[in-house]
Amino acid sequence: MASTPDPILEGELDAYVDGQVDLRRRIEIEAYLAAHPPLASRVMADMRLRDELRCAFGEPQAPADRRAQTLKLARRLEGARSRQRLFVNLRRAAVVMLLVGAGWIANASVGPLLVGAVFASPQPPAYVVDAVMAHRTALLRGEMESQVETPDYDRTEIRAATAIVLPKLPKDWKVTDVQVFPSKYGPSVQMAMETPDLGLLSFYAVRPGAFGMEAAVVRRIDEDVVAAYWQVADVAYTLVAQADEEKLLARADRFAGRIGRAARTEAAR
């Protein structure tokens, strides 16, 4: 059976533009872009601007000329605020060239132009990629008559076997399958559910090997998948669905609160 390609993440598109992916992954990305023309158009625009920057700064220039060119790019950059990710990447390049061309002191000049948390787009944790793959596997299992689904959801048994705390689910959510998957961190739990407000949804939980308290973050993985992920103590959680980002994030926040309260109650015993 042919293997399912790994999902194409935003950070991999950045690496593709910069020529930092290996040949096999580059072929997969190009196949994905061929199937998604709007995204391919955006990536081509990124590559064109990358090449313009290289042309602008590839030849020796006098400091004054270099600074003028940098300021010109910065103004052009400012007019492209609708493309936020491109705006952030090019502004970094403009800052670097200002420092090199004008001889400014880094502490005095970089500070106001640092990328803030609101605009940052970090790579999601590795367990989110596992959660998305588990979600797609669950969808595949649901279409196969030979694959028996296991809808029994016993929170106590799962916790005893895996040390993973799972929340109580809304009464109108129907669990269609519960599976324990292997992962690089150890056992993980994936549940497939039918929900009235979010459609088909997967709930994935794993112990990532580090303690943390991370608020829920939502991220669109591709046109068909949205993931909301968070961590409570030593367990990380991910909701995966084809749903509205705000609705999925709101549900993740509620689950995070329930699990946090359950963890504090358990610790107090």
Short mmCIF file of C-alpha atoms in Angstrom, two decimals:
data_model
loop_
_atom_site.label_atom_id
_atom_site.label_comp_id
_atom_site.label_asym_id
_atom_site.label_seq_id
_atom_site.Cartn_x
_atom_site.Cartn_y
_atom_site.Cartn_z
CA MET A 1 0.00 0.00 0.00
CA ALA A 2 1.42 3.43 -0.93
CA SER A 3 2.44 5.59 2.00
CA THR A 4 0.57 8.80 2.72
CA PRO A 5 2.83 11.91 2.26
CA ASP A 6 3.54 13.94 5.35
CA PRO A 7 1.45 17.13 5.55
CA ILE A 8 3.07 20.22 4.05
CA LEU A 9 3.59 22.75 6.85
CA GLU A 10 4.07 26.50 6.56
CA GLY A 11 7.66 26.29 7.76
CA GLU A 12 8.47 23.79 5.00
CA LEU A 13 7.18 26.26 2.41
CA ASP A 14 9.60 28.85 3.84
CA ALA A 15 12.42 26.29 3.59
CA TYR A 16 11.37 25.46 0.01
CA VAL A 17 11.55 29.15 -0.96
CA ASP A 18 15.02 29.35 0.60
CA GLY A 19 16.19 26.14 -1.15
CA GLN A 20 16.66 24.29 2.16
CA VAL A 21 14.67 21.08 1.58
CA ASP A 22 16.02 17.83 0.20
CA LEU A 23 15.13 16.61 -3.28
CA ARG A 24 12.50 14.06 -2.22
CA ARG A 25 10.64 16.55 -0.02
CA ARG A 26 10.94 19.23 -2.72
CA ILE A 27 9.17 16.90 -5.18
CA GLU A 28 6.38 16.33 -2.64
CA ILE A 29 6.00 20.07 -2.03
CA GLU A 30 5.90 20.83 -5.75
CA ALA A 31 3.22 18.17 -6.28
CA TYR A 32 1.22 19.72 -3.46
CA LEU A 33 1.59 23.22 -4.94
CA ALA A 34 0.51 21.93 -8.35
CA ALA A 35 -2.75 20.80 -6.75
CA HIS A 36 -3.24 24.14 -4.92
CA PRO A 37 -2.84 27.00 -7.45
CA PRO A 38 -3.54 29.90 -4.99
CA LEU A 39 -0.84 28.65 -2.62
CA ALA A 40 1.53 28.05 -5.56
CA SER A 41 1.00 31.64 -6.68
CA ARG A 42 1.89 32.92 -3.23
CA VAL A 43 5.04 30.80 -3.07
CA MET A 44 6.15 32.00 -6.51
CA ALA A 45 5.69 35.60 -5.36
CA ASP A 46 7.86 34.85 -2.32
CA MET A 47 10.57 33.39 -4.54
CA ARG A 48 10.44 36.39 -6.88
CA LEU A 49 10.92 38.81 -3.98
CA ARG A 50 13.71 36.63 -2.61
CA ASP A 51 15.49 36.90 -5.97
CA GLU A 52 14.92 40.66 -6.08
CA LEU A 53 16.58 40.98 -2.69
CA ARG A 54 19.53 38.92 -3.89
CA CYS A 55 19.84 41.08 -7.00
CA ALA A 56 19.57 44.27 -4.96
CA PHE A 57 22.31 43.32 -2.52
CA GLY A 58 24.40 40.85 -4.50
CA GLU A 59 26.75 43.47 -5.97
CA PRO A 60 29.03 45.80 -3.96
CA GLN A 61 27.46 49.16 -3.24
CA ALA A 62 28.50 52.27 -1.42
CA PRO A 63 27.00 52.50 2.08
CA ALA A 64 24.75 55.42 1.10
CA ASP A 65 23.47 53.61 -2.00
CA ARG A 66 22.89 50.45 -0.01
CA ARG A 67 20.96 52.30 2.65
CA ALA A 68 18.80 54.06 0.02
CA GLN A 69 18.04 50.70 -1.60
CA THR A 70 17.16 49.22 1.77
CA LEU A 71 14.80 52.07 2.62
CA LYS A 72 13.13 51.63 -0.77
CA LEU A 73 12.54 47.96 -0.01
CA ALA A 74 11.25 48.83 3.44
CA ARG A 75 8.64 51.21 1.97
CA ARG A 76 7.59 48.55 -0.50
CA LEU A 77 7.41 46.13 2.38
CA GLU A 78 5.18 48.46 4.38
CA GLY A 79 2.65 48.49 1.55
CA ALA A 80 2.30 44.70 1.63
CA ARG A 81 0.78 44.35 5.10
CA SER A 82 -2.03 42.20 3.76
CA ARG A 83 0.54 39.44 3.25
CA GLN A 84 1.66 39.18 6.85
CA ARG A 85 4.13 36.32 6.62
CA LEU A 86 5.96 37.90 3.69
CA PHE A 87 5.97 41.25 5.51
CA VAL A 88 7.71 39.70 8.52
CA ASN A 89 10.39 37.90 6.49
CA LEU A 90 11.28 40.89 4.33
CA ARG A 91 11.37 43.28 7.24
CA ARG A 92 14.02 41.09 8.84
CA ALA A 93 16.07 41.36 5.64
CA ALA A 94 15.64 45.14 5.58
CA VAL A 95 16.83 45.44 9.18
CA VAL A 96 19.95 43.39 8.47
CA MET A 97 20.86 45.49 5.45
CA LEU A 98 20.31 48.72 7.36
CA LEU A 99 22.78 47.54 9.99
CA VAL A 100 25.39 46.48 7.42
CA GLY A 101 25.04 49.49 5.10
CA ALA A 102 24.73 52.28 7.67
CA GLY A 103 26.83 50.87 10.49
CA TRP A 104 24.11 51.25 13.10
CA ILE A 105 24.46 49.74 16.56
CA ALA A 106 22.31 46.63 16.83
CA ASN A 107 20.80 47.37 20.22
CA ALA A 108 19.69 50.81 19.10
CA SER A 109 18.26 49.90 15.72
CA VAL A 110 16.84 46.39 15.85
CA GLY A 111 14.69 46.78 18.94
CA PRO A 112 11.72 48.62 17.40
CA LEU A 113 11.66 46.24 14.44
CA LEU A 114 11.74 42.88 16.21
CA VAL A 115 9.01 40.46 15.19
CA GLY A 116 6.34 40.42 17.87
CA ALA A 117 4.51 37.35 19.13
CA VAL A 118 1.33 38.42 17.33
CA PHE A 119 3.03 38.10 13.93
CA ALA A 120 5.23 35.07 14.65
CA SER A 121 4.32 31.81 12.94
CA PRO A 122 6.39 29.12 14.67
CA GLN A 123 6.40 25.51 13.65
CA PRO A 124 3.83 23.46 15.59
CA PRO A 125 5.20 20.78 17.92
CA ALA A 126 6.02 17.43 16.37
CA TYR A 127 3.09 15.78 18.13
CA VAL A 128 0.69 17.95 16.08
CA VAL A 129 2.00 16.33 12.90
CA ASP A 130 1.37 12.94 14.53
CA ALA A 131 -2.15 14.06 15.47
CA VAL A 132 -2.93 15.10 11.90
CA MET A 133 -1.64 11.78 10.58
CA ALA A 134 -3.71 9.90 13.17
CA HIS A 135 -6.77 11.91 12.12
CA ARG A 136 -6.29 11.02 8.47
CA THR A 137 -5.69 7.39 9.39
CA ALA A 138 -8.97 7.38 11.35
CA LEU A 139 -10.82 8.77 8.34
CA LEU A 140 -9.26 6.03 6.21
CA ARG A 141 -10.24 3.34 8.73
CA GLY A 142 -13.80 4.65 8.72
CA GLU A 143 -14.06 4.03 4.97
CA MET A 144 -12.75 0.44 5.18
CA GLU A 145 -15.23 -2.31 5.95
CA SER A 146 -12.43 -4.67 7.02
CA GLN A 147 -11.24 -2.30 9.80
CA VAL A 148 -13.25 -2.78 12.98
CA GLU A 149 -13.88 0.45 14.86
CA THR A 150 -13.73 0.48 18.66
CA PRO A 151 -16.10 3.13 20.04
CA ASP A 152 -15.75 2.18 23.73
CA TYR A 153 -14.34 5.17 25.63
CA ASP A 154 -13.16 4.28 29.14
CA ARG A 155 -11.21 7.25 30.54
CA THR A 156 -10.16 5.33 33.66
CA GLU A 157 -8.76 2.37 31.74
CA ILE A 158 -6.91 4.63 29.30
CA ARG A 159 -5.34 6.59 32.13
CA ALA A 160 -4.29 3.42 33.97
CA ALA A 161 -2.67 2.00 30.83
CA THR A 162 -1.05 5.14 29.37
CA ALA A 163 -0.96 7.75 32.19
CA ILE A 164 -2.84 10.08 29.81
CA VAL A 165 -5.68 12.09 31.33
CA LEU A 166 -8.64 12.61 28.98
CA PRO A 167 -11.64 14.88 29.52
CA LYS A 168 -15.31 14.11 29.84
CA LEU A 169 -16.92 14.64 26.45
CA PRO A 170 -20.13 16.55 25.73
CA LYS A 171 -23.18 14.30 25.84
CA ASP A 172 -24.08 15.03 22.22
CA TRP A 173 -20.67 13.91 20.94
CA LYS A 174 -20.62 10.38 19.51
CA VAL A 175 -17.34 8.47 19.82
CA THR A 176 -16.87 6.27 16.75
CA ASP A 177 -13.36 4.92 17.35
CA VAL A 178 -10.70 4.89 20.08
CA GLN A 179 -7.18 3.72 19.30
CA VAL A 180 -3.85 3.60 21.12
CA PHE A 181 -1.11 4.52 18.64
CA PRO A 182 2.66 4.17 19.01
CA SER A 183 4.63 7.41 18.75
CA LYS A 184 8.19 8.62 19.22
CA TYR A 185 7.17 9.63 22.76
CA GLY A 186 5.46 6.36 23.70
CA PRO A 187 1.76 5.40 23.61
CA SER A 188 -0.67 7.99 22.32
CA VAL A 189 -4.47 8.02 22.27
CA GLN A 190 -6.58 9.01 19.26
CA MET A 191 -10.36 9.26 19.34
CA ALA A 192 -12.60 9.84 16.34
CA MET A 193 -15.92 11.57 17.06
CA GLU A 194 -19.01 12.92 15.36
CA THR A 195 -20.00 16.32 16.76
CA PRO A 196 -23.01 18.54 16.02
CA ASP A 197 -21.00 21.79 15.79
CA LEU A 198 -17.55 20.73 14.53
CA GLY A 199 -18.36 17.75 12.30
CA LEU A 200 -15.95 14.82 12.21
CA LEU A 201 -13.27 15.49 14.81
CA SER A 202 -10.21 13.76 16.23
CA PHE A 203 -8.93 14.16 19.78
CA TYR A 204 -5.26 13.20 20.13
CA ALA A 205 -3.25 13.02 23.36
CA VAL A 206 0.37 12.06 24.08
CA ARG A 207 3.04 12.53 26.75
CA PRO A 208 5.75 14.55 24.92
CA GLY A 209 8.44 13.91 27.53
CA ALA A 210 8.55 17.43 29.01
CA PHE A 211 6.43 19.27 31.58
CA GLY A 212 4.65 22.38 30.39
CA MET A 213 1.54 24.55 30.68
CA GLU A 214 0.76 25.85 27.19
CA ALA A 215 -2.41 27.71 26.27
CA ALA A 216 -4.40 26.48 23.29
CA VAL A 217 -3.19 27.59 19.85
CA VAL A 218 -5.07 27.06 16.59
CA ARG A 219 -3.39 26.55 13.22
CA ARG A 220 -4.70 25.73 9.75
CA ILE A 221 -2.55 22.87 8.48
CA ASP A 222 -3.98 22.89 4.95
CA GLU A 223 -7.26 23.56 3.18
CA ASP A 224 -8.93 20.54 4.78
CA VAL A 225 -7.43 20.38 8.27
CA VAL A 226 -7.36 22.72 11.27
CA ALA A 227 -5.55 21.78 14.49
CA ALA A 228 -5.85 23.29 17.97
CA TYR A 229 -3.20 22.16 20.44
CA TRP A 230 -2.19 22.77 24.04
CA GLN A 231 -0.39 21.13 26.97
CA VAL A 232 -1.37 20.53 30.58
CA ALA A 233 1.43 19.26 32.85
CA ASP A 234 3.06 16.30 31.09
CA VAL A 235 0.34 15.59 28.50
CA ALA A 236 -0.13 17.40 25.18
CA TYR A 237 -3.48 17.48 23.39
CA THR A 238 -4.63 18.20 19.83
CA LEU A 239 -8.06 18.62 18.29
CA VAL A 240 -8.11 18.07 14.52
CA ALA A 241 -11.08 18.80 12.28
CA GLN A 242 -12.28 20.49 9.14
CA ALA A 243 -13.87 23.34 11.05
CA ASP A 244 -13.82 27.06 11.73
CA GLU A 245 -10.62 28.04 13.55
CA GLU A 246 -12.37 30.16 16.18
CA LYS A 247 -14.89 27.44 17.05
CA LEU A 248 -12.16 24.81 17.34
CA LEU A 249 -10.02 27.10 19.50
CA ALA A 250 -12.97 27.83 21.79
CA ARG A 251 -13.57 24.10 22.25
CA ALA A 252 -9.85 23.52 22.93
CA ASP A 253 -9.91 26.25 25.60
CA ARG A 254 -12.83 24.57 27.34
CA PHE A 255 -11.14 21.17 27.26
CA ALA A 256 -7.89 22.68 28.55
CA GLY A 257 -9.76 24.18 31.50
CA ARG A 258 -11.46 20.89 32.34
CA ILE A 259 -8.25 18.89 32.15
CA GLY A 260 -6.37 21.50 34.20
CA ARG A 261 -8.99 21.37 36.95
CA ALA A 262 -8.92 17.56 36.95
CA ALA A 263 -5.11 17.58 37.20
CA ARG A 264 -5.16 20.03 40.13
CA THR A 265 -7.81 17.93 41.91
CA GLU A 266 -5.73 14.79 41.44
CA ALA A 267 -2.60 16.51 42.71
CA ALA A 268 -4.42 17.68 45.85
CA ARG A 269 -5.41 14.13 46.82
#
